[in-house]
XYZ file of C-alpha atoms in Angstrom:
247
model
C 259.296 -70.018 53.536
C 258.735 -68.231 57.016
C 259.708 -68.694 60.552
C 256.687 -68.694 63.037
C 258.120 -68.858 66.712
C 259.782 -72.386 66.785
C 258.213 -73.494 63.312
C 259.370 -73.105 59.915
C 256.542 -72.977 57.544
C 257.208 -74.167 53.886
C 254.306 -73.360 51.271
C 254.481 -75.525 48.309
C 251.540 -74.578 46.062
C 252.210 -75.742 42.621
C 251.031 -77.606 39.590
C 251.450 -81.063 41.077
C 250.948 -82.546 44.792
C 250.518 -79.304 46.491
C 250.657 -78.810 50.537
C 251.846 -76.651 53.153
C 254.210 -78.208 55.649
C 255.467 -77.054 59.090
C 258.565 -78.251 60.804
C 260.490 -77.917 64.001
C 263.038 -75.574 63.574
C 265.610 -77.270 65.863
C 265.159 -80.968 64.572
C 263.406 -80.701 61.230
C 260.711 -82.905 62.273
C 257.232 -82.352 60.639
C 254.608 -80.974 62.966
C 251.870 -80.691 60.610
C 250.973 -81.040 56.794
C 247.928 -79.571 54.871
C 247.006 -80.618 51.455
C 246.216 -78.005 49.131
C 244.220 -77.779 45.780
C 246.716 -77.581 42.837
C 246.930 -75.232 39.899
C 250.027 -73.133 38.807
C 253.166 -72.380 41.145
C 252.550 -69.632 43.813
C 255.726 -67.555 44.850
C 254.046 -65.508 47.419
C 255.562 -65.678 50.944
C 252.960 -66.250 53.745
C 252.443 -63.875 56.792
C 251.133 -64.087 60.233
C 248.469 -61.422 61.383
C 246.217 -61.518 64.705
C 242.500 -62.046 64.657
C 240.178 -60.087 66.466
C 241.026 -62.165 69.743
C 244.685 -61.615 69.132
C 245.259 -65.027 67.944
C 247.571 -65.758 65.226
C 246.354 -66.523 61.699
C 248.771 -67.814 58.821
C 247.930 -66.260 55.514
C 248.941 -67.949 52.254
C 247.811 -67.128 48.848
C 247.745 -69.033 45.634
C 246.036 -68.654 42.448
C 243.703 -71.678 42.888
C 243.051 -71.246 46.683
C 242.956 -67.509 46.828
C 243.607 -65.886 50.079
C 243.513 -68.571 52.914
C 243.743 -68.452 56.594
C 244.972 -71.340 58.693
C 245.939 -72.033 62.209
C 249.843 -71.948 62.252
C 249.876 -74.597 65.253
C 247.807 -77.145 63.253
C 247.315 -76.209 59.723
C 243.687 -76.347 60.157
C 241.847 -73.990 57.805
C 240.321 -71.080 59.136
C 238.645 -69.641 56.078
C 239.516 -68.864 52.566
C 238.430 -66.432 49.495
C 237.574 -67.323 45.781
C 240.178 -68.579 43.400
C 242.348 -66.040 41.807
C 242.056 -66.025 38.023
C 246.072 -66.048 37.391
C 248.921 -67.067 39.655
C 250.252 -65.168 42.616
C 253.989 -63.667 42.809
C 253.501 -60.743 45.350
C 252.943 -61.648 48.958
C 250.231 -60.830 51.017
C 249.959 -57.275 52.825
C 248.070 -56.393 55.909
C 246.565 -53.248 57.602
C 243.561 -51.700 59.222
C 241.782 -55.121 59.549
C 242.328 -55.891 55.603
C 244.184 -58.488 53.835
C 245.307 -57.473 50.319
C 246.654 -59.858 47.634
C 246.830 -59.774 44.018
C 247.619 -62.067 40.825
C 249.166 -61.471 37.578
C 251.044 -62.885 34.505
C 253.973 -62.778 32.119
C 254.199 -59.500 30.593
C 255.048 -57.690 33.935
C 251.486 -56.550 35.255
C 248.883 -57.407 37.619
C 245.766 -58.290 36.558
C 243.350 -58.695 40.040
C 244.091 -57.300 43.610
C 241.437 -57.960 46.384
C 241.232 -56.877 50.034
C 239.200 -59.129 52.655
C 238.357 -58.143 55.885
C 240.122 -60.736 58.433
C 237.583 -60.875 60.845
C 234.562 -60.268 58.500
C 231.627 -62.522 57.920
C 231.677 -65.201 55.396
C 229.279 -65.254 52.345
C 226.412 -67.848 51.657
C 228.855 -69.635 49.695
C 231.182 -70.055 52.771
C 233.809 -67.951 51.191
C 235.154 -64.639 52.798
C 233.599 -61.291 51.339
C 235.706 -59.155 49.313
C 235.747 -55.675 50.702
C 237.134 -54.029 47.510
C 238.635 -55.013 44.202
C 241.300 -53.413 41.756
C 242.299 -54.182 38.276
C 244.578 -51.341 37.352
C 248.165 -50.319 38.634
C 248.670 -53.516 40.385
C 252.212 -55.072 40.863
C 252.662 -58.484 39.710
C 256.039 -59.472 41.284
C 256.658 -56.462 43.695
C 254.883 -56.522 47.094
C 252.947 -53.515 48.163
C 253.378 -51.317 51.294
C 250.839 -50.372 54.126
C 251.607 -47.334 55.554
C 249.574 -45.062 57.692
C 246.301 -45.862 56.407
C 247.277 -46.049 52.749
C 248.507 -48.938 50.245
C 251.522 -47.909 48.231
C 251.491 -50.084 44.725
C 254.877 -49.992 42.764
C 254.295 -52.036 39.693
C 256.739 -53.872 37.453
C 256.634 -51.252 34.900
C 257.433 -48.540 37.215
C 254.012 -46.787 37.907
C 253.497 -45.921 41.685
C 250.226 -45.420 43.243
C 248.966 -44.227 46.583
C 245.717 -45.969 47.364
C 243.336 -45.412 50.136
C 243.496 -48.567 52.388
C 239.710 -48.760 53.339
C 238.260 -48.274 49.895
C 240.908 -49.144 47.374
C 240.685 -45.795 45.669
C 243.560 -44.198 43.912
C 244.701 -41.099 45.732
C 247.753 -40.605 43.227
C 249.250 -42.169 40.447
C 252.599 -41.523 38.962
C 255.022 -42.957 36.379
C 258.671 -43.324 37.898
C 259.948 -45.433 35.041
C 262.063 -48.510 34.969
C 261.491 -52.287 35.200
C 261.232 -53.991 38.764
C 261.671 -57.287 40.241
C 262.463 -56.328 43.689
C 259.833 -54.987 46.123
C 259.724 -51.368 47.503
C 260.867 -50.804 51.245
C 259.741 -48.104 53.478
C 261.949 -46.285 56.189
C 260.595 -43.075 57.959
C 258.023 -42.244 55.440
C 260.040 -42.693 52.470
C 259.795 -45.762 49.847
C 263.037 -46.978 48.125
C 262.978 -49.369 45.328
C 265.737 -50.712 43.101
C 265.051 -50.945 39.054
C 266.344 -53.994 37.361
C 268.950 -51.331 35.826
C 270.144 -50.635 39.320
C 268.581 -46.920 39.786
C 267.557 -46.721 43.519
C 264.179 -44.364 43.264
C 262.999 -42.610 46.535
C 259.352 -41.535 46.877
C 257.449 -40.184 50.006
C 255.133 -42.557 51.508
C 252.635 -39.764 51.566
C 249.019 -38.705 50.075
C 250.905 -35.926 48.383
C 253.227 -37.349 45.767
C 257.035 -36.282 46.104
C 259.825 -37.947 44.130
C 263.065 -37.466 46.300
C 265.226 -38.594 43.361
C 267.268 -41.168 41.743
C 270.613 -42.732 42.621
C 272.199 -45.238 40.355
C 274.058 -48.224 41.615
C 276.014 -48.701 38.555
C 275.048 -52.478 38.469
C 271.904 -54.385 37.492
C 269.844 -55.333 40.251
C 266.403 -57.633 40.940
C 266.805 -57.544 44.885
C 264.614 -56.046 47.495
C 266.516 -53.290 49.966
C 267.131 -54.750 53.419
C 267.522 -52.894 56.762
C 269.404 -54.109 59.840
C 270.968 -52.438 62.929
C 270.316 -48.935 61.446
C 271.648 -49.531 58.153
C 270.113 -49.867 54.514
C 271.717 -52.465 52.352
C 271.283 -52.365 48.509
C 272.320 -55.439 46.511
C 273.189 -55.449 42.764
C 274.374 -58.260 40.485
C 278.004 -57.701 41.442
C 277.919 -55.429 44.449
C 276.696 -54.741 48.086
C 276.065 -51.151 48.991
C 275.454 -50.139 52.814
C 274.097 -46.801 53.947
C 274.093 -45.996 57.800
C 271.165 -43.799 58.990
C 272.151 -40.292 60.367
C 272.330 -39.858 63.895
């Protein structure tokens, strides 16, 4: 779920009655409810991005409905893409006018990733046109990062790629190693990601690959790092580590 202004938005794409609902955050009262075509469950978290006029669009993804844009105030559908072949777990990301989302399957790998122009024309079929498509080095569970004109993919199996955002072409691809269930986080041009074995890996968010090193937490982890009040929080199964930014 996500919070938009004073509304809690709850996506429920699943194999069964599927819908997206919006609730008043103060009272829990229903504001709107939009039915969805159903297939397998989606674990992706929606995002809100502005269109060409600065109006907000609620972006949700699922295997059956692909990438969809809704009015966050009413739930009315603006546009959508074709379906994904498999289910969606990683959340959509946005940059340079492009929305990027992917799908995958068990076995720890992504299968397809697409980018669409949020303000682009629709095709003859009424669906949003795909700007580019990738079928390798795609994360299934971890959500990618958009930073300074590049897309950074951190796959479940520890392969990291820097991708040109506008074209989807690889700049570099490197194997860091390990398995990952949490998503990477970018701070001041450095990308942090914690492996399931509890190793914190740090690489440069740069078109030139640089691996800054590995720091073990000494405890397994499936979580994503978090930042608040100048501090980095790293959670493992049994511990919580806090790093304070240098002044």
